[in-house]
CSV table of N, CA and C in Angstrom, one decimal:
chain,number,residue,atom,x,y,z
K,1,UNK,N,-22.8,3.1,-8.7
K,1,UNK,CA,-22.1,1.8,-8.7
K,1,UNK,C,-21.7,1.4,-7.3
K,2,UNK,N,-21.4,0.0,-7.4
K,2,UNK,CA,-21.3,-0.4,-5.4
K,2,UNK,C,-20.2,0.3,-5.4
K,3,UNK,N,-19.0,0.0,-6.1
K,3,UNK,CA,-17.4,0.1,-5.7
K,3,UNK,C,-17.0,1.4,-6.2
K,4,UNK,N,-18.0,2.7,-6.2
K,4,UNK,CA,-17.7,3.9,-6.3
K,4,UNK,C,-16.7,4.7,-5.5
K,5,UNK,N,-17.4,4.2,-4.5
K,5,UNK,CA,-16.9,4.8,-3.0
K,5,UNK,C,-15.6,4.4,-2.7
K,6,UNK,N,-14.8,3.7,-3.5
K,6,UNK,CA,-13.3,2.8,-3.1
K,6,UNK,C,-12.6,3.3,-4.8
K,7,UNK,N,-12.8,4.3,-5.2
K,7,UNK,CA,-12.3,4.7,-6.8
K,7,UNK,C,-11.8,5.7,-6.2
K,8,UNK,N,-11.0,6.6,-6.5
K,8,UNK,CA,-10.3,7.9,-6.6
K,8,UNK,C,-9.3,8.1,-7.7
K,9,UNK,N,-10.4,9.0,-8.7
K,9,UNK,CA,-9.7,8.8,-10.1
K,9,UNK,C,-8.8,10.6,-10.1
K,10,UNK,N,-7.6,10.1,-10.3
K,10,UNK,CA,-6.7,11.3,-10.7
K,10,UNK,C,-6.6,11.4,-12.6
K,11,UNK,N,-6.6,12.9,-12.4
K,11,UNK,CA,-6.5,13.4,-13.8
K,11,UNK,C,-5.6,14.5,-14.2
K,12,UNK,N,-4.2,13.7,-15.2
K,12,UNK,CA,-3.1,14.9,-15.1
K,12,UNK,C,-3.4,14.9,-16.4
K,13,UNK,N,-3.1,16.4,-16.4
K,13,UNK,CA,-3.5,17.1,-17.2
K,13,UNK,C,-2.2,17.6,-18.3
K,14,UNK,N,-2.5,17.5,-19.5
K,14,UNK,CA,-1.6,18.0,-20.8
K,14,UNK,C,-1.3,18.9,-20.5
K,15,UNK,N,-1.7,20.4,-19.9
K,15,UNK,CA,-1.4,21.2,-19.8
K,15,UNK,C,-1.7,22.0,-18.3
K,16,UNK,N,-1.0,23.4,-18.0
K,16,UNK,CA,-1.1,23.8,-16.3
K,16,UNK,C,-2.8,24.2,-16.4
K,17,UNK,N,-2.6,23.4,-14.8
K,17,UNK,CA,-4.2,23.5,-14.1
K,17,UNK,C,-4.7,25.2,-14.4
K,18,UNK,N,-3.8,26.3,-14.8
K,18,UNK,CA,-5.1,27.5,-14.8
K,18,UNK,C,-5.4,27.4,-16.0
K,19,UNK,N,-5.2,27.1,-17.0
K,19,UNK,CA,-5.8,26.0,-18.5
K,19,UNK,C,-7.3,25.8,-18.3
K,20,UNK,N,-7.3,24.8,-17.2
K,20,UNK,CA,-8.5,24.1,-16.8
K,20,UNK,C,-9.6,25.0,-15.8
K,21,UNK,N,-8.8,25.9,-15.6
K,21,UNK,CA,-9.7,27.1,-14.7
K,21,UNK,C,-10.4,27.6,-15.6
K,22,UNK,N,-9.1,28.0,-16.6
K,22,UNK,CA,-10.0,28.9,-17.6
K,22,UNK,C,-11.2,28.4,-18.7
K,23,UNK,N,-11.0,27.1,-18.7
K,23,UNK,CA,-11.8,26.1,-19.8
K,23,UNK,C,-13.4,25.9,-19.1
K,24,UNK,N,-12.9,26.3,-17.8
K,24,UNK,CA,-14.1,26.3,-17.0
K,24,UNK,C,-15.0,27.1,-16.9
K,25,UNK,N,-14.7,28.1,-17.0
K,25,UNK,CA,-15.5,29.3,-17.6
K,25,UNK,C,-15.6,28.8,-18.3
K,26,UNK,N,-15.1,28.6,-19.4
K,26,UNK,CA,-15.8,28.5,-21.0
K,26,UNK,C,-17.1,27.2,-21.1
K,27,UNK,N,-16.9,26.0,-20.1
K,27,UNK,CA,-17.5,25.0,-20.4
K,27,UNK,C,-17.7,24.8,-18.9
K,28,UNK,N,-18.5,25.5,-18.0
K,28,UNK,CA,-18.8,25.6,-16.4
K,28,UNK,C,-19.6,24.6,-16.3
K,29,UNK,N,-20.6,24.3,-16.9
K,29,UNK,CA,-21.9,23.0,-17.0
K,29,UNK,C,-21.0,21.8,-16.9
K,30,UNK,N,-20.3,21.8,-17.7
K,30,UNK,CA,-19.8,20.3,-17.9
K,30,UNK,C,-18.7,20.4,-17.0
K,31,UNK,N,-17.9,20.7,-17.0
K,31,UNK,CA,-16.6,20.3,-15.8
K,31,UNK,C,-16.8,20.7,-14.7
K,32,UNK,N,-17.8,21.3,-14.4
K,32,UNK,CA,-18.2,22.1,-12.9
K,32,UNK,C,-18.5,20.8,-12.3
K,33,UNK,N,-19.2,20.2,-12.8
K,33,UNK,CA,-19.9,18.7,-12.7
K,33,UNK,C,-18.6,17.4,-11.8
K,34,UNK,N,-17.8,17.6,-12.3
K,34,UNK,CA,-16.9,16.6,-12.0
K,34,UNK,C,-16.0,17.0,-11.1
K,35,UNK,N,-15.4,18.1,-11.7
K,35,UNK,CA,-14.4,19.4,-10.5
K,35,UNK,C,-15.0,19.2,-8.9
K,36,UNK,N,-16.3,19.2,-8.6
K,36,UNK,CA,-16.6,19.4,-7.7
K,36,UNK,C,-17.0,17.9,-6.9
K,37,UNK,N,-16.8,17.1,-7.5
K,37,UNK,CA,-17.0,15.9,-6.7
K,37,UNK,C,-15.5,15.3,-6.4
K,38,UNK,N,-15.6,15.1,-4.9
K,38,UNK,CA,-14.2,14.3,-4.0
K,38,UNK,C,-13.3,13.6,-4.5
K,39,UNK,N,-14.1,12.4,-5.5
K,39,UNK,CA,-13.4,11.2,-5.7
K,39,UNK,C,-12.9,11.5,-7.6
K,40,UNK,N,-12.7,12.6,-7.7
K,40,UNK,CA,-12.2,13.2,-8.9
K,40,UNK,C,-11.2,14.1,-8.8
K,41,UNK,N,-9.7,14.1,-9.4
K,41,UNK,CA,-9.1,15.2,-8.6
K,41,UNK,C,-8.3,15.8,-10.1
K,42,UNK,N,-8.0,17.0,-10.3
K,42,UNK,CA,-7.1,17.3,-11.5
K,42,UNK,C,-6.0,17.5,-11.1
K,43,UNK,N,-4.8,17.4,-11.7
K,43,UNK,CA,-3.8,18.2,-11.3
K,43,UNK,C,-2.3,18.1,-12.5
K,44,UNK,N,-1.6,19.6,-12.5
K,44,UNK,CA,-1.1,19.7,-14.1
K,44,UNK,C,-0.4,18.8,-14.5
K,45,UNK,N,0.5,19.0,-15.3
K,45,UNK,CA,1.4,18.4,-15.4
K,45,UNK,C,3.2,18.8,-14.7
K,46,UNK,N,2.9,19.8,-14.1
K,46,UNK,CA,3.7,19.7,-12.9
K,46,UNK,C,4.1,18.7,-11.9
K,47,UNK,N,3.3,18.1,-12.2
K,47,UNK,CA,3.4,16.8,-10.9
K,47,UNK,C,4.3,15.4,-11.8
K,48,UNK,N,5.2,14.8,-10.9
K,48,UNK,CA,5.9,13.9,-11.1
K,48,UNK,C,4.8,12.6,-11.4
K,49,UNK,N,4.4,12.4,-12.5
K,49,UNK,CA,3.6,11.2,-13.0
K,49,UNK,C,4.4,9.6,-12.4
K,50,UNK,N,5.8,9.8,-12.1
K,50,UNK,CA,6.6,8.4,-11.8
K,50,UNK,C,6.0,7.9,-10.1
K,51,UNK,N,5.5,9.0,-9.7
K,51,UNK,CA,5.0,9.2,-8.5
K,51,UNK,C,3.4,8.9,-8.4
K,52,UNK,N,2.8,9.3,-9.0
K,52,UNK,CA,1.8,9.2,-9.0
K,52,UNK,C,1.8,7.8,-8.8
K,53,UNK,N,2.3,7.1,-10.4
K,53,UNK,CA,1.6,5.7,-11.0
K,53,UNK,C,2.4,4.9,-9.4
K,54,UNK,N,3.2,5.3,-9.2
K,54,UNK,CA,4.0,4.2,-7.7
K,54,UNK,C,3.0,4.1,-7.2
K,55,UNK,N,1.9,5.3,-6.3
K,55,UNK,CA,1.2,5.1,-5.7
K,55,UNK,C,-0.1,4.5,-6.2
K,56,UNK,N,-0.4,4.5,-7.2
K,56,UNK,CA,-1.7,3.9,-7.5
K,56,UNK,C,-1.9,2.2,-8.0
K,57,UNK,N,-2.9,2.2,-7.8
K,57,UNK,CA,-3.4,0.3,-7.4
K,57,UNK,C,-3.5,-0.1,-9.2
K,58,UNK,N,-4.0,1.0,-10.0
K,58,UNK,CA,-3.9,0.8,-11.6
K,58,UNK,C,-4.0,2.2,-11.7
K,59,UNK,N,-3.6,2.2,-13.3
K,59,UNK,CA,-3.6,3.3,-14.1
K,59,UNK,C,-4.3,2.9,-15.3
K,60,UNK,N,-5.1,4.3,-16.0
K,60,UNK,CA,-5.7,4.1,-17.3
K,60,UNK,C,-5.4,5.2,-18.3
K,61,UNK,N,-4.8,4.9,-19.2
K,61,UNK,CA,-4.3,6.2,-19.9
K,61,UNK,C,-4.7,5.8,-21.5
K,62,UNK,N,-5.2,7.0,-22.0
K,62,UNK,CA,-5.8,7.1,-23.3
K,62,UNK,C,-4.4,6.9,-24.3
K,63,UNK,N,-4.6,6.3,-25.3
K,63,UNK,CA,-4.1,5.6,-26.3
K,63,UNK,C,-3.0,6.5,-27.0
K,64,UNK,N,-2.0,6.4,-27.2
K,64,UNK,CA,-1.0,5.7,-26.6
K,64,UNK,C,0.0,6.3,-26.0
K,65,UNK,N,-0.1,7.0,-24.8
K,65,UNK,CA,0.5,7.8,-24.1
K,65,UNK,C,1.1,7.1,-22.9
K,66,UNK,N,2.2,7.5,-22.2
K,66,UNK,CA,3.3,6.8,-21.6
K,66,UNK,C,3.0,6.5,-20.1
K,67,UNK,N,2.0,6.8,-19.5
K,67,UNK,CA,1.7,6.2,-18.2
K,67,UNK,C,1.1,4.7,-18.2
K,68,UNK,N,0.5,4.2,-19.6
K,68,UNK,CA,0.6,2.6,-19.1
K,68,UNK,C,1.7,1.9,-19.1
K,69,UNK,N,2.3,2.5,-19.9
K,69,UNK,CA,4.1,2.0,-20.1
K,69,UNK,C,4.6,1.9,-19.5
K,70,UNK,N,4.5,3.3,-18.5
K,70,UNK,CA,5.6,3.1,-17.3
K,70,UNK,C,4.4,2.0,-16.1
K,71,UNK,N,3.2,2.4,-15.5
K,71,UNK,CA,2.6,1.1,-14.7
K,71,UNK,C,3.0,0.2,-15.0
K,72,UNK,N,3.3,-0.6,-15.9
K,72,UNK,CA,3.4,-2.0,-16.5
K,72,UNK,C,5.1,-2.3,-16.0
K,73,UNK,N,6.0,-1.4,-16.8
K,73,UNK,CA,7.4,-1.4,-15.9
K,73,UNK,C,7.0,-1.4,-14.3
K,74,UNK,N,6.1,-0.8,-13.8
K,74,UNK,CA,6.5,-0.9,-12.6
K,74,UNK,C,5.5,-1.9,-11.9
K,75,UNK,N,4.8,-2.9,-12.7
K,75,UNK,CA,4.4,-4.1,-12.5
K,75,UNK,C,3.0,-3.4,-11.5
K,76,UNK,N,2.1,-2.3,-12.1
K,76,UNK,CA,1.0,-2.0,-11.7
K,76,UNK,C,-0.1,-2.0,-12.9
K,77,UNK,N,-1.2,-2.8,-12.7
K,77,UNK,CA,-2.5,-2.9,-13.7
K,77,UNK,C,-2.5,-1.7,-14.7
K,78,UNK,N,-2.5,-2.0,-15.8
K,78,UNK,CA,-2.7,-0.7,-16.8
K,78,UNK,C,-3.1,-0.9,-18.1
K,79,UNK,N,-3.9,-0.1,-18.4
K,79,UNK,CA,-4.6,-0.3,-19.7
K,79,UNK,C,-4.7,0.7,-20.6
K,80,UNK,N,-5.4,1.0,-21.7
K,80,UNK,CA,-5.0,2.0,-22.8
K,80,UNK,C,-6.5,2.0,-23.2
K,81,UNK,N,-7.8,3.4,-22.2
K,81,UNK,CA,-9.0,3.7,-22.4
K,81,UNK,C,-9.6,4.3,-23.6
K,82,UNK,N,-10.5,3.9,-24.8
K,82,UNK,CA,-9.8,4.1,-25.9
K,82,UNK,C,-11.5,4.3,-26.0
K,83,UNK,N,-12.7,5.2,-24.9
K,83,UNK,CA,-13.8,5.2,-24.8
K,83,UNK,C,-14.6,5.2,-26.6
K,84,UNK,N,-14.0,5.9,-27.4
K,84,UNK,CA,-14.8,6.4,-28.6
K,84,UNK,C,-14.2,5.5,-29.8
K,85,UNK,N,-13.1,4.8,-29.7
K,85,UNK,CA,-12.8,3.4,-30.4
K,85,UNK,C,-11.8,4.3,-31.8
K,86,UNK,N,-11.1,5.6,-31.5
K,86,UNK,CA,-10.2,6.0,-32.2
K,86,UNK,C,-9.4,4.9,-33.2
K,87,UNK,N,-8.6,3.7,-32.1
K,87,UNK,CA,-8.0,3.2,-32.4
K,87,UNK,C,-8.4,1.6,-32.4
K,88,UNK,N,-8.8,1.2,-33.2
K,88,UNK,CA,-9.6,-0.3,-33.3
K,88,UNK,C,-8.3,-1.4,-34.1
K,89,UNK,N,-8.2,-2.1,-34.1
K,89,UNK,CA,-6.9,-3.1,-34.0
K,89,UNK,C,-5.7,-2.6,-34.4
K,90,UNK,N,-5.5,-1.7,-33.5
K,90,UNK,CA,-4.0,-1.5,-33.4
K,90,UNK,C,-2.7,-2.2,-32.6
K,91,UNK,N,-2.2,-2.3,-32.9
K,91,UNK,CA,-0.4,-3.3,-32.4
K,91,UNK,C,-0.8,-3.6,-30.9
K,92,UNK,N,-1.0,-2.5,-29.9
K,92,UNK,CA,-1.6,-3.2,-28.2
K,92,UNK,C,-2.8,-3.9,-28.1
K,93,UNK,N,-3.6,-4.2,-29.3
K,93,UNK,CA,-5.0,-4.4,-29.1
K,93,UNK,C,-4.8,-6.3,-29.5
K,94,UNK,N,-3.5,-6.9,-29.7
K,94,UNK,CA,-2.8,-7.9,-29.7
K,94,UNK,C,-2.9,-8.5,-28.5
K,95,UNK,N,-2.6,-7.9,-27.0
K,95,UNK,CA,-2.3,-8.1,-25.8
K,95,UNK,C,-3.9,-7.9,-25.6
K,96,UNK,N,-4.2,-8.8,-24.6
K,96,UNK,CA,-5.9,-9.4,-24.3
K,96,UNK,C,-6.5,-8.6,-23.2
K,97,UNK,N,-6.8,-7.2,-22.9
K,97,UNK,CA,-7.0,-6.5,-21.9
K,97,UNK,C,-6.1,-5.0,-21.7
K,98,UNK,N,-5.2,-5.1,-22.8
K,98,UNK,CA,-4.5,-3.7,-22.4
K,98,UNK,C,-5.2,-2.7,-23.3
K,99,UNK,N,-5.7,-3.1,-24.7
K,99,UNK,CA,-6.2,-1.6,-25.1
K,99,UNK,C,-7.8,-2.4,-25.3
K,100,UNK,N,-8.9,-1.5,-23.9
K,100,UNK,CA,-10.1,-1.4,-24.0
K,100,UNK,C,-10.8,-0.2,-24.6
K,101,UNK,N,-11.9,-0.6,-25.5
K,101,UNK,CA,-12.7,0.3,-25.8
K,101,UNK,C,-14.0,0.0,-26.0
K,102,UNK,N,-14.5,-0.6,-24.5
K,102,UNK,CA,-16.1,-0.8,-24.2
K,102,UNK,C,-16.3,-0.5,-22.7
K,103,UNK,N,-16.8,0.0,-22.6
K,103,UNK,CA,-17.3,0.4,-21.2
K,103,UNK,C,-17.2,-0.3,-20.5
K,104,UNK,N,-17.7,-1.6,-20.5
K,104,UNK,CA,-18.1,-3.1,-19.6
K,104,UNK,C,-16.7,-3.4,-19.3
K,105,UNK,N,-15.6,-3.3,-20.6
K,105,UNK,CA,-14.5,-4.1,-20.3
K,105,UNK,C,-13.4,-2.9,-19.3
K,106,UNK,N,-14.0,-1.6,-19.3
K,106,UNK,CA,-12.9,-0.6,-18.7
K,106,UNK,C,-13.7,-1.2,-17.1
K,107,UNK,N,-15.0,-1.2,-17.2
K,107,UNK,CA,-15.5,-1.6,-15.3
K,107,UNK,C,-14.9,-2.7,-15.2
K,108,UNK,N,-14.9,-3.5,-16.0
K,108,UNK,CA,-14.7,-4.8,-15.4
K,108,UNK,C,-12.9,-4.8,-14.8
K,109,UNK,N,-11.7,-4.0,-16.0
K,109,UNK,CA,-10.8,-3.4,-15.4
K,109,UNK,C,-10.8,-3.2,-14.0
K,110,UNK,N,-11.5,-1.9,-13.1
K,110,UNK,CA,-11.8,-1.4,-11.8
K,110,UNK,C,-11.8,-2.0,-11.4
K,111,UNK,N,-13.1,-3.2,-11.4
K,111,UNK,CA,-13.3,-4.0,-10.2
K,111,UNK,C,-12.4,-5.0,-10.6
K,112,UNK,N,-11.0,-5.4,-11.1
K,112,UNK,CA,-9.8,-6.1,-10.9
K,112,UNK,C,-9.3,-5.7,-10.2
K,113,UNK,N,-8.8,-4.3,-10.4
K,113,UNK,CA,-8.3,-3.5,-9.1
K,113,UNK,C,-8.7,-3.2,-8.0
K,114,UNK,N,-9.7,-3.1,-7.6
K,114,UNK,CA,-10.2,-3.2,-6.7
K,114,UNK,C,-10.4,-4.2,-5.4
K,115,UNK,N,-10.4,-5.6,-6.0
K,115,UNK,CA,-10.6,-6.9,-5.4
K,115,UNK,C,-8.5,-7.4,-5.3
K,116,UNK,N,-8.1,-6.8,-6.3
K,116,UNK,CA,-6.6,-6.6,-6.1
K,116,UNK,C,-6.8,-8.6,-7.1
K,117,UNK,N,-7.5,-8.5,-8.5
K,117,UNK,CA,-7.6,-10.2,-8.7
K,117,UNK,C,-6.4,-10.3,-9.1
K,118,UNK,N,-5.6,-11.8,-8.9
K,118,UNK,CA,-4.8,-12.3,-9.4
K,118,UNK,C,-4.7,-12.2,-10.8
K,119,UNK,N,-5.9,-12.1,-11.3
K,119,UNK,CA,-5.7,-12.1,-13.0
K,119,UNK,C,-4.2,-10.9,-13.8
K,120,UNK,N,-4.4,-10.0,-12.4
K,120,UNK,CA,-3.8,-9.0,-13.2
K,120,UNK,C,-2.2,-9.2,-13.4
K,121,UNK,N,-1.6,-9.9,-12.8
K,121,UNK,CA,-0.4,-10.3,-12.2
K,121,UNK,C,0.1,-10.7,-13.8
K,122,UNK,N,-0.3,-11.8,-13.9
K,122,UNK,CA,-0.3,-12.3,-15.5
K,122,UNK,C,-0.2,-11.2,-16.7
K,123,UNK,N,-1.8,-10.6,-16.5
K,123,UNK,CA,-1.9,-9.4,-17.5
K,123,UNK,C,-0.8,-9.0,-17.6
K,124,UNK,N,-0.5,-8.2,-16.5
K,124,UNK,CA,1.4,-7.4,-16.6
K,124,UNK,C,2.1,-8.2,-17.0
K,125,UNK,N,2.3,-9.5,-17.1
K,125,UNK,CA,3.4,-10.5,-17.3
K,125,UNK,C,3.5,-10.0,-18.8
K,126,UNK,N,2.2,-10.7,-19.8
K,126,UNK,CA,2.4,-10.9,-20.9
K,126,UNK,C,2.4,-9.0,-21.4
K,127,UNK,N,2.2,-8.9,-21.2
K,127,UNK,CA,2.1,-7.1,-21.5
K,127,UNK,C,3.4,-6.6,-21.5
K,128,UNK,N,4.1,-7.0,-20.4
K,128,UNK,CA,6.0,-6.4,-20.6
K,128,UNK,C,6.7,-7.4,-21.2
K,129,UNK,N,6.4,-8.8,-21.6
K,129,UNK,CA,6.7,-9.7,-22.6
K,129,UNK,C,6.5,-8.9,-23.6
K,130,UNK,N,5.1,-8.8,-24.3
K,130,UNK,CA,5.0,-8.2,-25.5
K,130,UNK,C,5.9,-6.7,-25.9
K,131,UNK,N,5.8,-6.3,-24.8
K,131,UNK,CA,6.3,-4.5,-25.0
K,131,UNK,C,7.8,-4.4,-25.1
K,132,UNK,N,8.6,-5.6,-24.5
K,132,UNK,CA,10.0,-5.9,-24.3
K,132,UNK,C,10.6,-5.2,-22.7
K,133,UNK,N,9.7,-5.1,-21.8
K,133,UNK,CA,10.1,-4.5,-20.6
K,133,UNK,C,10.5,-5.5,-20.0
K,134,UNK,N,11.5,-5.9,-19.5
K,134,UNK,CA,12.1,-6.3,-18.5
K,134,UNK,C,12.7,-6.0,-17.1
K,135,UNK,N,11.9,-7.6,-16.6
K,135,UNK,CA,11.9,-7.3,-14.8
K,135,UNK,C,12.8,-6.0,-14.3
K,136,UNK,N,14.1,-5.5,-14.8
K,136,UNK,CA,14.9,-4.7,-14.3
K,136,UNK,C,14.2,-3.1,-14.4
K,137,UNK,N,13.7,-3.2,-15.3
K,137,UNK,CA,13.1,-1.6,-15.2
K,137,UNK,C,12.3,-0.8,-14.2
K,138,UNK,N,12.7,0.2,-14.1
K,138,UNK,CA,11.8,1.2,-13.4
K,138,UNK,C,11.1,2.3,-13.8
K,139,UNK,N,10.8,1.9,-14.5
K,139,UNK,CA,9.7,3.1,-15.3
K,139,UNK,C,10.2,3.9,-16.6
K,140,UNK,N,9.8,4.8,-16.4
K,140,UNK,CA,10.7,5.6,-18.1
K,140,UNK,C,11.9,6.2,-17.8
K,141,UNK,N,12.0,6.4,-17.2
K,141,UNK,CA,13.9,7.0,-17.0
K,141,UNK,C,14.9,6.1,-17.5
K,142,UNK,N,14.1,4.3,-16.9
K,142,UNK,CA,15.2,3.5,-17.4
K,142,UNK,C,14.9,3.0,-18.4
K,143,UNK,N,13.8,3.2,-18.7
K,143,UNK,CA,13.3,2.9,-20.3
K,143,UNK,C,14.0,3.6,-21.4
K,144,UNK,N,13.7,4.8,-21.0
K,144,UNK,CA,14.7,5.7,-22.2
K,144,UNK,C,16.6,5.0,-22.2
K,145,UNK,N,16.6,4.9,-20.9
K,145,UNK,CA,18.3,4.5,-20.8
K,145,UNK,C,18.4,3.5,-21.8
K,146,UNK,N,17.6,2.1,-21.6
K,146,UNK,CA,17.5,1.1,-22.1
K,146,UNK,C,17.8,1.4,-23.8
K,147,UNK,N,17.0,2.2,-24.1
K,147,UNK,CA,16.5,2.5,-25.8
K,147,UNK,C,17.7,2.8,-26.0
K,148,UNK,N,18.5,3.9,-25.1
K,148,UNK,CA,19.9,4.7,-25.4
K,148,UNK,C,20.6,3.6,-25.5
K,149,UNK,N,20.9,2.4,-24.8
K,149,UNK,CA,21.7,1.9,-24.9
K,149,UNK,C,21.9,0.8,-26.4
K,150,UNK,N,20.6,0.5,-26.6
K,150,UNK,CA,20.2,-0.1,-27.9
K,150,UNK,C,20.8,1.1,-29.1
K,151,UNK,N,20.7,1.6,-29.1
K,151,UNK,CA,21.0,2.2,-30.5
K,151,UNK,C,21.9,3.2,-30.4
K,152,UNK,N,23.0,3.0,-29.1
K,152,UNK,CA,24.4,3.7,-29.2
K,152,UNK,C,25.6,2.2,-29.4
């Protein structure tokens, strides 16, 4: 792909990285493959995800787990990769680009981010519209606050 060389995909992991050592052994062919190339990186879940998503240009997180939630609070591209179509019109599949599940539409994602398109600005708009996030949030710490405050 042209815009290979400008991707660096991180991958945090459900469980600690010697998990993934050991899975490696078991399955060396296939993850040996990916482990060993640059622009691929794993790392556990030890690592502060709030941090992560700050630094990154978008996020893509499998269905329906809380790193698009928080990108979106923190007004960064984010979508819900959904490669094998688990979940086909579900409640996010309402919002026009947040839950993909075609290949074409996850590249086409990338190269948004990448070119940095104005499209996405909006996306986020109507996405924390729909989700109920408002401008004031910062991610899930004040998300949870938020919730606490609703139903105390």
């Amino acid at each position: 792909e042209e815009n290979s060389d400008k991707i660096t995909f991180l991958f945090c992991l459900k469980y600690k990285k010697e998990l993934l050592e050991s899975e490696l052994e078991i399955n060396n062919r296939t993850l040996k493959k990916y482990t060993d190339q640059k622009d691929i990186i794993f790392v556990d879940k030890s690592i502060n995800t709030t941090d992560v998503i700050r630094a990154s240009h978008g996020v893509v997180s499998m269905p329906f787990t809380t790193p698009t939630i928080e990108a979106i609070a923190l007004k960064i591209p984010a979508i819900y990769f959904d490669p094998i179509g688990l979940f086909p019109n579900n409640y996010f599949s309402e919002i026009d680009g947040l839950y993909i599940n075609r290949y074409e539409l996850f590249k086409n994602f990338l190269e948004k981010v990448i070119i940095k398109d104005s499209e996405l600005k909006e996306s986020i708009k109507k996405a924390s519209y729909f989700m109920g996030i408002s401008d004031k949030l910062d991610g899930v710490g004040l998300i949870k606050s938020e919730i606490k405050k609703l139903i105390s």
